[in-house]
Coordinates of C-alpha atoms and ligand atoms in Angstrom, one line a residue:
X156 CA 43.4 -19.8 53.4
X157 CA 45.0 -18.0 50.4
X158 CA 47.4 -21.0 50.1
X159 CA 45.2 -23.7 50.7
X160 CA 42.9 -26.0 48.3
X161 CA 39.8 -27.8 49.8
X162 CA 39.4 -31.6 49.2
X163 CA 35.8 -32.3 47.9
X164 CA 35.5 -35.8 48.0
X165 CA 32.3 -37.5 46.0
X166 CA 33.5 -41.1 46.3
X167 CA 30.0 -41.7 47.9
X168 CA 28.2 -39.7 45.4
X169 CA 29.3 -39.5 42.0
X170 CA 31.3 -42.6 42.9
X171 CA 28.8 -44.5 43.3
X172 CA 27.4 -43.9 40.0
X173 CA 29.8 -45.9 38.4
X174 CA 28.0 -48.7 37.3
X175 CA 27.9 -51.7 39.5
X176 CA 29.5 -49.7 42.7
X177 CA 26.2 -48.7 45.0
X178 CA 27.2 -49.6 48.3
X179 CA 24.9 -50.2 51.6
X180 CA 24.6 -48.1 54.3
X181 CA 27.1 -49.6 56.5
X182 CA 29.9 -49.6 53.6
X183 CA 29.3 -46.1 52.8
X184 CA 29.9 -44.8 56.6
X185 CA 32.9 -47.0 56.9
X186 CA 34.1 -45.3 53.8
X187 CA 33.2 -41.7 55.4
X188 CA 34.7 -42.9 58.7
X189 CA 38.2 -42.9 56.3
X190 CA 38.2 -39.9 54.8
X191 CA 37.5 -38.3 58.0
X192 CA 40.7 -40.0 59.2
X193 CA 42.2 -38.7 55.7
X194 CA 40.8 -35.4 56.5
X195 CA 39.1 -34.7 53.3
X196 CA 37.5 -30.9 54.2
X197 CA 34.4 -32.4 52.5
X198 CA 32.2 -35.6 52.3
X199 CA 29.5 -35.5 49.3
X200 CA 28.1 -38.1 51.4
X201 CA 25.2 -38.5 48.5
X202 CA 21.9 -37.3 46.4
X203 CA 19.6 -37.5 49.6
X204 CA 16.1 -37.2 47.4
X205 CA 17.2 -39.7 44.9
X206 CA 16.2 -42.8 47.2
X207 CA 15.6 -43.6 50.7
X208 CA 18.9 -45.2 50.7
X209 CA 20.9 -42.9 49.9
X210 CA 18.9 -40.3 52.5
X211 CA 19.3 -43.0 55.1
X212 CA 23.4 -42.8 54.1
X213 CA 23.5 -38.7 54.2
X214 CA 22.0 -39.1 57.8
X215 CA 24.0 -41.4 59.2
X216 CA 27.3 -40.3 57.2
X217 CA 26.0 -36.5 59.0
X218 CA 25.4 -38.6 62.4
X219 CA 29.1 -40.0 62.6
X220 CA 31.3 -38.0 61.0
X221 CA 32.8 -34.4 63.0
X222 CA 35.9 -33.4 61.4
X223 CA 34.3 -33.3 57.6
X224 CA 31.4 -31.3 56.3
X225 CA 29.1 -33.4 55.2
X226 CA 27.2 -32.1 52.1
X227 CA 23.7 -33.3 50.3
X228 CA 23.5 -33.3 46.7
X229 CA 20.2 -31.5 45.5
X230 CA 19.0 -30.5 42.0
X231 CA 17.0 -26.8 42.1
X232 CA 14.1 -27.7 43.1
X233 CA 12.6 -26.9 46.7
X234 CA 11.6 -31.1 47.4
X235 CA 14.9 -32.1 46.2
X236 CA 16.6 -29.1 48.8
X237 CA 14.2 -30.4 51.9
X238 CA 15.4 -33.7 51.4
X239 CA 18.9 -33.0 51.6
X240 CA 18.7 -30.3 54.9
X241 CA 16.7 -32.9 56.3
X242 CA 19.4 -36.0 56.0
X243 CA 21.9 -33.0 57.1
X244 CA 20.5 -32.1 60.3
X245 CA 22.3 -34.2 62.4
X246 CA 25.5 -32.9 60.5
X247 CA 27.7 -30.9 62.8
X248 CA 29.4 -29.0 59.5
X249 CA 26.5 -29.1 56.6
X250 CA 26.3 -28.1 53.4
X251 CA 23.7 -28.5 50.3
X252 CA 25.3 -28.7 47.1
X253 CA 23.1 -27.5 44.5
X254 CA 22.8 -27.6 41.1
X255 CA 21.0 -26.7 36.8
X256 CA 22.5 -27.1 33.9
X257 CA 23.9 -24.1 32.0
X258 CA 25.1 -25.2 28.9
X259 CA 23.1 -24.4 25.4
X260 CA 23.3 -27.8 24.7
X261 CA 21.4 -28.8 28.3
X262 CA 19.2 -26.1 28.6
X263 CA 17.8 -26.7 25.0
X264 CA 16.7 -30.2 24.7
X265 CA 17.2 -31.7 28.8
X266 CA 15.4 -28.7 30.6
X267 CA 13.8 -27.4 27.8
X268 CA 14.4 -23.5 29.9
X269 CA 15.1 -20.6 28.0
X270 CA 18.7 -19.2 30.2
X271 CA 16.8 -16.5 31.9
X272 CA 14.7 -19.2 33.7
X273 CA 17.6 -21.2 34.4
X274 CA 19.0 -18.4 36.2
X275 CA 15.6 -17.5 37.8
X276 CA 16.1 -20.9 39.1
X277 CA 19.5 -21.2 39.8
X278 CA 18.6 -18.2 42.7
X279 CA 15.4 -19.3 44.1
X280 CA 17.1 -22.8 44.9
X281 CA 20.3 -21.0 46.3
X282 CA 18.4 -18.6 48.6
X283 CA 15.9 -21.4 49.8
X284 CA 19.0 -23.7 51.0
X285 CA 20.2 -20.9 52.2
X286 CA 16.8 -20.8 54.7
X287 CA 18.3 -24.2 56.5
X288 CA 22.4 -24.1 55.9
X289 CA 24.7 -20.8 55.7
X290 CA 27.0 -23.2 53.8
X291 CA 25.8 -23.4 50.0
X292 CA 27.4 -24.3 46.8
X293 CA 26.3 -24.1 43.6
X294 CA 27.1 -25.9 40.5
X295 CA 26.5 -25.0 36.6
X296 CA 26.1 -27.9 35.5
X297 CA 27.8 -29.2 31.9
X298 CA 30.3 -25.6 32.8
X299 CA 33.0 -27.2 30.3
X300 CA 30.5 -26.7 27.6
X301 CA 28.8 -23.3 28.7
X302 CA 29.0 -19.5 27.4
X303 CA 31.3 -17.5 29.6
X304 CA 28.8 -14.8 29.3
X305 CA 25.9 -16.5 30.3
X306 CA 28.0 -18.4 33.6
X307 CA 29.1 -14.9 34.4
X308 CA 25.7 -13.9 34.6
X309 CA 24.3 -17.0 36.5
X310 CA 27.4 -17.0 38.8
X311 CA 27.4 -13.5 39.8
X312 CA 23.4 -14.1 40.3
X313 CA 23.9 -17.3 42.3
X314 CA 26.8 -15.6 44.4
X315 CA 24.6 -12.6 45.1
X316 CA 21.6 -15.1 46.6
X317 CA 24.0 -16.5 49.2
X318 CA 26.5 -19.2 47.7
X319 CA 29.6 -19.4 49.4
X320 CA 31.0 -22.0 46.9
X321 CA 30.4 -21.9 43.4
X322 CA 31.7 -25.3 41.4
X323 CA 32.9 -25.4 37.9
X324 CA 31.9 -28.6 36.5
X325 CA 33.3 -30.4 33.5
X326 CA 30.7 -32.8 33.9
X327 CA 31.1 -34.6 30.3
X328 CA 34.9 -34.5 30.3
X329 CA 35.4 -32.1 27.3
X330 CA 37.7 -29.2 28.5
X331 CA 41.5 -29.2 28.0
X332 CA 43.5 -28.1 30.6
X333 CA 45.0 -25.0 28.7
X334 CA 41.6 -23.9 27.9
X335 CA 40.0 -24.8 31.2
X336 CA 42.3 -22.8 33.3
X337 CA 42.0 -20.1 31.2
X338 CA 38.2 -20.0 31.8
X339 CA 38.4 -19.9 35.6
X340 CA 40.7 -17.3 35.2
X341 CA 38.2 -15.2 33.5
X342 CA 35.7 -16.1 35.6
X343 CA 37.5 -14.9 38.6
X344 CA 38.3 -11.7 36.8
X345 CA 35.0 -11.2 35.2
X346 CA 32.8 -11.8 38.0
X347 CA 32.6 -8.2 40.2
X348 CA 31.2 -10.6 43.8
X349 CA 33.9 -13.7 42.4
X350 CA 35.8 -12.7 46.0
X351 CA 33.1 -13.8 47.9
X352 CA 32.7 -17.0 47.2
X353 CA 35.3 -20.3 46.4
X354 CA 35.5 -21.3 42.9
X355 CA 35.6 -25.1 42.5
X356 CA 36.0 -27.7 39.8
X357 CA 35.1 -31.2 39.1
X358 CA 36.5 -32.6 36.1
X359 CA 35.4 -36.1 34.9
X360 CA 37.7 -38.0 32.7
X361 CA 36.5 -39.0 29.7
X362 CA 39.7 -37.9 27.8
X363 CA 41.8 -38.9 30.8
X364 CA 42.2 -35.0 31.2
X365 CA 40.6 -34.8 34.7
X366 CA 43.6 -34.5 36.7
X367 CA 45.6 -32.3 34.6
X368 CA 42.2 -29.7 34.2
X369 CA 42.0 -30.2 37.9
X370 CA 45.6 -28.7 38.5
X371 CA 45.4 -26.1 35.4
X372 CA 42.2 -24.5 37.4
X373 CA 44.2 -24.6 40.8
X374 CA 47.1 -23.0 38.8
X375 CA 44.5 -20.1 38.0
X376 CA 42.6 -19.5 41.5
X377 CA 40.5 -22.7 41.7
X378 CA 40.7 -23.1 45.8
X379 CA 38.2 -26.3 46.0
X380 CA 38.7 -29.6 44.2
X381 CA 36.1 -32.5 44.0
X382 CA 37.6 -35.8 43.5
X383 CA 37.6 -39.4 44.3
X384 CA 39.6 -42.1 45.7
X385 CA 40.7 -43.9 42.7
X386 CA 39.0 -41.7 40.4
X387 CA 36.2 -43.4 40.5
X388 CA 32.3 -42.0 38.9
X389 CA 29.8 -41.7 35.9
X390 CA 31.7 -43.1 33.1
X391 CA 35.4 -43.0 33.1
X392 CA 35.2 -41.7 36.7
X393 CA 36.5 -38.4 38.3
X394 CA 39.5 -36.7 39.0
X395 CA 41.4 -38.7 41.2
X396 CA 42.1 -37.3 45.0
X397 CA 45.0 -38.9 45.5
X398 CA 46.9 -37.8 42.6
X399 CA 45.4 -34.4 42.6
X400 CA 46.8 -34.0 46.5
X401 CA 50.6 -35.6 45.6
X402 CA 50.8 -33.5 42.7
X403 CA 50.3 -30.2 44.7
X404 CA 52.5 -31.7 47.7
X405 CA 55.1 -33.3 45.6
X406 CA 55.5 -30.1 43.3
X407 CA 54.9 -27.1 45.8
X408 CA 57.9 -25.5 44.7
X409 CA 55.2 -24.7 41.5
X410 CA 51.7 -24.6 42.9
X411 CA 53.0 -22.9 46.7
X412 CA 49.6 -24.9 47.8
X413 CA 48.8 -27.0 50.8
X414 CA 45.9 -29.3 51.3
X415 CA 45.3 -30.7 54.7
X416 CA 45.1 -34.7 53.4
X417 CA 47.0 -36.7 55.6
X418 CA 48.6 -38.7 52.9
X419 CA 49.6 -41.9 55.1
X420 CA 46.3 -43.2 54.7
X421 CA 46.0 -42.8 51.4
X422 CA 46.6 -46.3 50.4
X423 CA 44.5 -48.0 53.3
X424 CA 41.4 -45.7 51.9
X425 CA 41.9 -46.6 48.5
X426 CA 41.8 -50.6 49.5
X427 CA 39.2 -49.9 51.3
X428 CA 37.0 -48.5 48.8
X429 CA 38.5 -51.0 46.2
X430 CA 37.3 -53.6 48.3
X431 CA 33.6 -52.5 48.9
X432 CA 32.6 -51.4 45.5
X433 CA 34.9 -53.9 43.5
X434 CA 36.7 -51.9 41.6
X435 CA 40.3 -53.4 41.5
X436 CA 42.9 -50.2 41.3
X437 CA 44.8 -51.4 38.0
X438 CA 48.8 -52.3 39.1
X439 CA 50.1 -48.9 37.5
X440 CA 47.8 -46.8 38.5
X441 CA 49.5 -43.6 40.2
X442 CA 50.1 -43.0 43.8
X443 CA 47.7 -46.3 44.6
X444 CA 48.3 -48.9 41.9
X445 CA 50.6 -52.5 43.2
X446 CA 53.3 -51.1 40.7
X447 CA 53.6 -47.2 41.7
X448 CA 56.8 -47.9 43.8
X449 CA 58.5 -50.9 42.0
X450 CA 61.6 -50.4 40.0
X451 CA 62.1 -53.6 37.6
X452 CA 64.9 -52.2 35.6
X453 CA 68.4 -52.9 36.5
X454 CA 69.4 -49.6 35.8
X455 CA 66.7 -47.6 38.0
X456 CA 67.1 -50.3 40.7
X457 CA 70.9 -49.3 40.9
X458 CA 69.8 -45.8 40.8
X459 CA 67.5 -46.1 44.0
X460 CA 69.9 -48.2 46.0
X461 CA 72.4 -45.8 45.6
X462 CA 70.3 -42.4 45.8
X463 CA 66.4 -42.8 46.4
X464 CA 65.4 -39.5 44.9
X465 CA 67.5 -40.6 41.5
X466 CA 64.0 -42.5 40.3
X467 CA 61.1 -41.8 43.2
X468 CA 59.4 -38.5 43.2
X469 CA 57.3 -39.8 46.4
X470 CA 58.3 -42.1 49.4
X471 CA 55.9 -44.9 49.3
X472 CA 55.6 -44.9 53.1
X473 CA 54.2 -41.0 52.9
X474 CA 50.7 -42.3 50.6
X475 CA 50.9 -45.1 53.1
X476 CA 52.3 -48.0 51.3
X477 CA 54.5 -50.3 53.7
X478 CA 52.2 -49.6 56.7
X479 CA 50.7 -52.6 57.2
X480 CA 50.6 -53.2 60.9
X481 CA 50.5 -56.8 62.1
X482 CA 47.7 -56.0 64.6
X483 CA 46.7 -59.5 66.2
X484 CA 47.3 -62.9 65.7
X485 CA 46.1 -66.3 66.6
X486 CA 46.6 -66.1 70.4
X487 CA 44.7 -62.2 70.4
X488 CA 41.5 -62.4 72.5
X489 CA 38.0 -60.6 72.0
X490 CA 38.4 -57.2 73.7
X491 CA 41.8 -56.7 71.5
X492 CA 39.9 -57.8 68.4
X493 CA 36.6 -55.2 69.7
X494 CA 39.4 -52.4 70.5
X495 CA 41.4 -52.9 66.6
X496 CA 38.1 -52.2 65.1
X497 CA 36.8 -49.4 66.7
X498 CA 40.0 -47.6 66.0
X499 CA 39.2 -48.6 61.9
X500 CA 35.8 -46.8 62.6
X501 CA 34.2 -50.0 62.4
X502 CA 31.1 -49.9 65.0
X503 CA 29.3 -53.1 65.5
X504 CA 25.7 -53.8 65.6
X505 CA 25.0 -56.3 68.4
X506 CA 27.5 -58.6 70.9
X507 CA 26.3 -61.4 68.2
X508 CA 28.3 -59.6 65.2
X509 CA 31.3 -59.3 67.4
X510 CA 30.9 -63.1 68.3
X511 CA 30.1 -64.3 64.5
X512 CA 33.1 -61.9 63.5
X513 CA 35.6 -63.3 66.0
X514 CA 35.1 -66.5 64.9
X515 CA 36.0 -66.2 61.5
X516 CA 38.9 -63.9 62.9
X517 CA 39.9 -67.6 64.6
X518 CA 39.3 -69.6 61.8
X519 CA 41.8 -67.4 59.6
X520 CA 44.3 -66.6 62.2
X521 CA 44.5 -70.6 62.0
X522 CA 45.5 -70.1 58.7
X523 CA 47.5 -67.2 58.3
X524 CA 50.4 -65.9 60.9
X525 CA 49.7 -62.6 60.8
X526 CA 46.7 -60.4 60.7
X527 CA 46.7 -57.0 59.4
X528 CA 44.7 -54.3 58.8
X529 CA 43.5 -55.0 55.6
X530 CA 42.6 -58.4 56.7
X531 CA 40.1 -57.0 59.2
X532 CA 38.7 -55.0 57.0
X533 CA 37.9 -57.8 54.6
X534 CA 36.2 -60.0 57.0
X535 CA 33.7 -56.9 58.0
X536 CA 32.9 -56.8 54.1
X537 CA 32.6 -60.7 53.7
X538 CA 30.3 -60.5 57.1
X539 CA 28.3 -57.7 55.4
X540 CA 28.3 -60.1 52.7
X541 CA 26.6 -63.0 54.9
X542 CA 24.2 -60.7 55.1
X543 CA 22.5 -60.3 51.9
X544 CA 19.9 -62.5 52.2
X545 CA 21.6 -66.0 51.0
X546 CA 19.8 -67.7 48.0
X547 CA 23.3 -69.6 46.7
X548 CA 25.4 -71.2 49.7
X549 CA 28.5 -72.6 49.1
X550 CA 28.9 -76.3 50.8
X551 CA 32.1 -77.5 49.9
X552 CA 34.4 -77.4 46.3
X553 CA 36.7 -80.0 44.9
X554 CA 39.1 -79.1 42.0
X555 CA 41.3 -81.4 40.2
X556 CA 43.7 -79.6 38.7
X557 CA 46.3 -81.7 36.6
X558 CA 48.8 -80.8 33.6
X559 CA 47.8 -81.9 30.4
X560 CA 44.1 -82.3 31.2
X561 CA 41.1 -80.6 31.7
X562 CA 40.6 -79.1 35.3
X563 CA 37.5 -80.2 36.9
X564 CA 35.2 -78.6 39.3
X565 CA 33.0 -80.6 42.1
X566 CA 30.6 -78.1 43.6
X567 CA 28.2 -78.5 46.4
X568 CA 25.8 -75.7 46.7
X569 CA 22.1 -75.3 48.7
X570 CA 19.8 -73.4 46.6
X571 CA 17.1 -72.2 48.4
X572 CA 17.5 -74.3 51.2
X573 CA 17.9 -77.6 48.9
X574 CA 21.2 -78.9 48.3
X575 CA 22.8 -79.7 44.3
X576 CA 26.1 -81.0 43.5
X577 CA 27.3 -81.0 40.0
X578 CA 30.4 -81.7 38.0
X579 CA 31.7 -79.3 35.2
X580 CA 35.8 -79.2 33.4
X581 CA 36.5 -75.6 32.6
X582 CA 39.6 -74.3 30.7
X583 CA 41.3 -73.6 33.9
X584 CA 40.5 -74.3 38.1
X585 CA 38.6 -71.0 37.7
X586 CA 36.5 -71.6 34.8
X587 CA 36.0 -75.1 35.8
X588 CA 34.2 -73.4 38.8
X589 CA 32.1 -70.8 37.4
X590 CA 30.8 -73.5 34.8
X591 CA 29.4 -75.6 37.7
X592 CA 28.1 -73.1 39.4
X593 CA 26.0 -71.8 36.1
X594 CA 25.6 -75.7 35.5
X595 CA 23.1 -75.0 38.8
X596 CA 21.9 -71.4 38.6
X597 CA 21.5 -71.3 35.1
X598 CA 21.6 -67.3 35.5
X599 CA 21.6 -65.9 32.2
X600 CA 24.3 -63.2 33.2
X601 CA 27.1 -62.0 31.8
X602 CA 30.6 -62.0 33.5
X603 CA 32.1 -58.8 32.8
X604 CA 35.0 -59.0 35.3
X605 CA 37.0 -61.1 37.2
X606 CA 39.6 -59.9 39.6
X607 CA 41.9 -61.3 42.4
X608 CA 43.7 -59.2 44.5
X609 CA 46.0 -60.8 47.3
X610 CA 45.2 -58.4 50.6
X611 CA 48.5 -58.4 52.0
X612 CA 51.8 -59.8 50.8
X613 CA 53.0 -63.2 51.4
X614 CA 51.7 -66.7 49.9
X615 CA 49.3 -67.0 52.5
X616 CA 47.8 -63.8 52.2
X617 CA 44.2 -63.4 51.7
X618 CA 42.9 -63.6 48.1
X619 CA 40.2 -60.9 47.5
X620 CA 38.2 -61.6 44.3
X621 CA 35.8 -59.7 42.6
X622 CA 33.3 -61.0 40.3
X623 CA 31.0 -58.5 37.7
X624 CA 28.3 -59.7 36.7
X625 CA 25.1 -58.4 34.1
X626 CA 22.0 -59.0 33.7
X627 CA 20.2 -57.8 31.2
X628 CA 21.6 -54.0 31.7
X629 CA 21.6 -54.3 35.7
X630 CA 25.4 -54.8 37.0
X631 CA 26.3 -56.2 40.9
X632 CA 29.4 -56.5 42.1
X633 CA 30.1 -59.6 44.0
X634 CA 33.0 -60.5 46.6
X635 CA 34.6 -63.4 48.0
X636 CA 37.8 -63.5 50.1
X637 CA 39.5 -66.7 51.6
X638 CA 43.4 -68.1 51.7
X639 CA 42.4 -70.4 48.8
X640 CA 41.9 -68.3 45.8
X641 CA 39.0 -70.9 44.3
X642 CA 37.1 -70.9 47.2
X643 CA 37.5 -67.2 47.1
X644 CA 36.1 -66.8 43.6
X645 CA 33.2 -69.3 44.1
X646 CA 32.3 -66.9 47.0
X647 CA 32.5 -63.9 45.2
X648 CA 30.5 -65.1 42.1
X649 CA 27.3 -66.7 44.2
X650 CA 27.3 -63.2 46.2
X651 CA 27.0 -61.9 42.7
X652 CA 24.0 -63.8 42.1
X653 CA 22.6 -63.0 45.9
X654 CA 22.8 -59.7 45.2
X655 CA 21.0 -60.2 42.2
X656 CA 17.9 -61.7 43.7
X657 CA 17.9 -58.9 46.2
X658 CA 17.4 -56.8 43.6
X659 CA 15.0 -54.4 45.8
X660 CA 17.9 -53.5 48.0
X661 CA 20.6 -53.2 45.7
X662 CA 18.8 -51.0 43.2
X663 CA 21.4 -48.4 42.1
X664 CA 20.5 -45.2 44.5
X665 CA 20.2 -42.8 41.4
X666 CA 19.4 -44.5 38.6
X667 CA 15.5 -43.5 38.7
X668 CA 16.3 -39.6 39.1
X669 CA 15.9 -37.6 35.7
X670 CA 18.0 -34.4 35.6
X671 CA 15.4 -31.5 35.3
Ligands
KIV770 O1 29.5 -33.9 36.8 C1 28.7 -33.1 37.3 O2 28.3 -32.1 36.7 C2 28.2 -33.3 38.6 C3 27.4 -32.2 39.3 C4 26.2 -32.6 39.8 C5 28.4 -31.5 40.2 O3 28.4 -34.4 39.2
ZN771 ZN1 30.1 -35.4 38.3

């Protein structure tokens, strides 16, 4: 184990807390079903008191997955520990992850706790998880901005009343990576008990520092990292997993550290959770982005050709790029179809979903030669899609789209159950098309992103398009995909607006959960 770091993953968690990404129940165990196949070492499958939702998703994440521990997130308090050993029961590996604030800055004005009670605390909530799971961690929350002296103490305390892991959190994104080492270094010297337990971080990256303080506290003994695919989470999201596990692998001759990520399905994950929270991965974005593995210059393209390594660190195939696999196609029947998703971890409610999910399988086999896995794996979300309950349908769409004049929309919708047709000219095809359909809805939102993403390559890939949209402080992310890219982003912004009026549903999991 001396040579090994543990992957942490919080997509689920602190990923969802970015705002706009909550995902259902169904999303979030496909999600865990790939990092199992990733082999992440642990799934913060999420914050089990802070809604029934996200319970329900700790359960069933803990009911499906076997080759990840499944952890709860729990503040320290004995309600908000039940909760979580109760959505872990059915895990086969659990572990409750809780956690108090320790900085001066915390305890003064959010707890209002003088440090001795934190501490006092900090152990009563470590040794009553420790009454349901052997597995504990703890977490001092706001760490980045704590007194060594007083984290020493609280560690050593929370060690002491039975935590196997104890996590260093940067949780605002202050530290520099210098620095940061430097204090799990001392920590680990410090601390007489700090051999009997892991010593984690989890660095958000409000500086863009979260990577590089990931690896400086590796470089001093960290042995647990907690990450997310694409770095997403709170703000400007957490250190990413997949940069974080190709830094250690790609420079081992420095760290001498293995993980045990199997980094093929790196770039399959990442789509995948791209495509269910709507968060596009920007084109040069490390190890994941369109652009990580495309040489443009003349000079580096000479280079490659002639000697790979001359400009590539990585081979694309090892994060998984290049492995799309042509699965079926337009003559592939039912079972083969069935048999493809299972092995995605895709499980099916009811004969009916397979049949409603084959057909549109048909429809776009019609249209498009090959079918991969990414396509698949868009239909299941545009099915999950069909069913938020559907108070904007589209009917059909017209655009006229000339040079020299003003492109013009016809849109045919059925609003609760009654049907409208309007006319609108936008600045472009798209705009043309998001007029109309305001021309109807009359929303009062704000579009804060638009996004297209073609699934696979070729012209007639699949256009995935993702549509932002907020009202009056509440943020949804909508989806549409289809081989026409107009149709695609009329889809995506009316499920915007369905999700909107479902708004009991799609309430963000944690947003009513104060931090004391
Ligand atoms: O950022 C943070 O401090 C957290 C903790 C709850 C681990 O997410
Ligand atoms: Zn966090």
């Amino acid at each position: 184990m001396a040579n090994r770091v543990l992957i942490f993953d919080t997509t689920l968690r602190d990923g969802e807390q970015s705002p706009g990404a909550s995902m259902d129940l169904e999303e979030k165990v496909r999600i865990a079903r790939a990092l199992e196949r990733l082999r992440v070492d642990v799934i913060e499958a999420g914050f089990a008191i802070a809604s029934p939702g996200d319970f329900a998703a700790v359960k069933a994440v803990a009911e499906t997955v076997r080759d990840s521990r499944i952890c709860s997130l729990a503040r320290a308090r004995e309600e908000d520990l039940d909760a979580a050993a109760q959505a872990l029961k059915p895990a086969q590996a659990p572990r409750i992850h809780t956690f108090i604030a320790t900085s001066p800055i915390h305890m003064q004005y959010k707890l209002r706790l003088p440090a001795d009670q934190v501490l006092e605390h900090a152990v009563k909530a470590v040794r009553y998880a420790r009454n349901f799971v052997d597995d504990v961690e703890f977490s001092c929350e706001d760490a980045g901005r704590s007194e060594p002296d007083f984290l020493c103490r609280i560690i050593e305390a929370a060690i002491d009343a039975g935590a196997r892991t104890i996590n260093i959190p940067d949780t605002v994104g202050y530290a520099i990576p210098g620095p940061f080492g430097s204090l799990i270094a001392e920590l680990l010297n410090r601390i007489p008990n700090a051999d009997k337990a892991i010593f984690s971080v989890h660095c958000h990256n409000d500086l863009g520092l979260a990577v590089a303080n990931s690896l400086s506290a590796i470089q001093q003994g960290a042995r647990q990292v907690e990450c997310t695919i694409n770095g997403l989470g709170e703000r400007a999201g957490n250190a990413a997993l997949e940069e974080i596990v190709m830094a250690l692998r790609t420079r081992n001759d420095l760290f001498g550290l293995e993980t045990r990520i199997e980094t093929t399905e790196i770039v399959p994950t990442s789509r995948l959770v791209s495509s269910i929270t709507g968060f596009p991965v920007q084109p040069n974005k490390a190890v994941v982005g369109a652009n990580a593995f495309a040489h443009e210059s003349g000079i580096h393209q000479d280079g490659v050709l002639k000697h790979r390594e001359t400009y590539e660190i990585m081979r694309a195939q090892d994060v998984g790029w290049n492995t799309n696999r042509m699965v079926l196609g337009k003559h592939s029947g039912r079972a083969a179809f069935k048999a493809r998703l299972e092995e995605l971890g895709i499980q099916l409610a009811s004969d009916q979903q397979l049949m409603s999910l084959f057909a549109r399988f048909k429809e776009l086999a019609d249209k498009k030669h090959d079918i991969y896995d990414e396509d698949l794996q868009a239909l299941v979300s545009a099915e999950s899609v069909a069913a938020v309950p559907q108070v904007y349908q589209l009917l059909s769409l017209e655009v006229l789209s000339k040079t020299g004049q003003p492109p013009e929309a016809c849109l045919r919708l059925m609003v609760h159950q009654q049907e409208k047709q309007v006319q609108a000219t936008g600045s472009g095809p798209v705009d043309a098309c998001f007029r109309a359909i305001e021309a109807i809805a009359n929303s009062g939102t704000l579009l804060e992103l638009y996004s297209v993403n073609a699934i696979t390559s070729g012209t007639d890939s699949l256009g995935e398009v993702q549509v932002r949209l907020n009202e009056a402080g509440r943020i949804v992310n909508g989806q549409g995909a289809d081989t026409d890219i107009l149709v695609a982003s009329v889809k995506a912004y009316l499920d915007a607006l369905n999700l909107l009026h479902n708004a009991a549903e799609r309430a963000h999991p944690q947003r009513n959960i104060d931090g004391v």
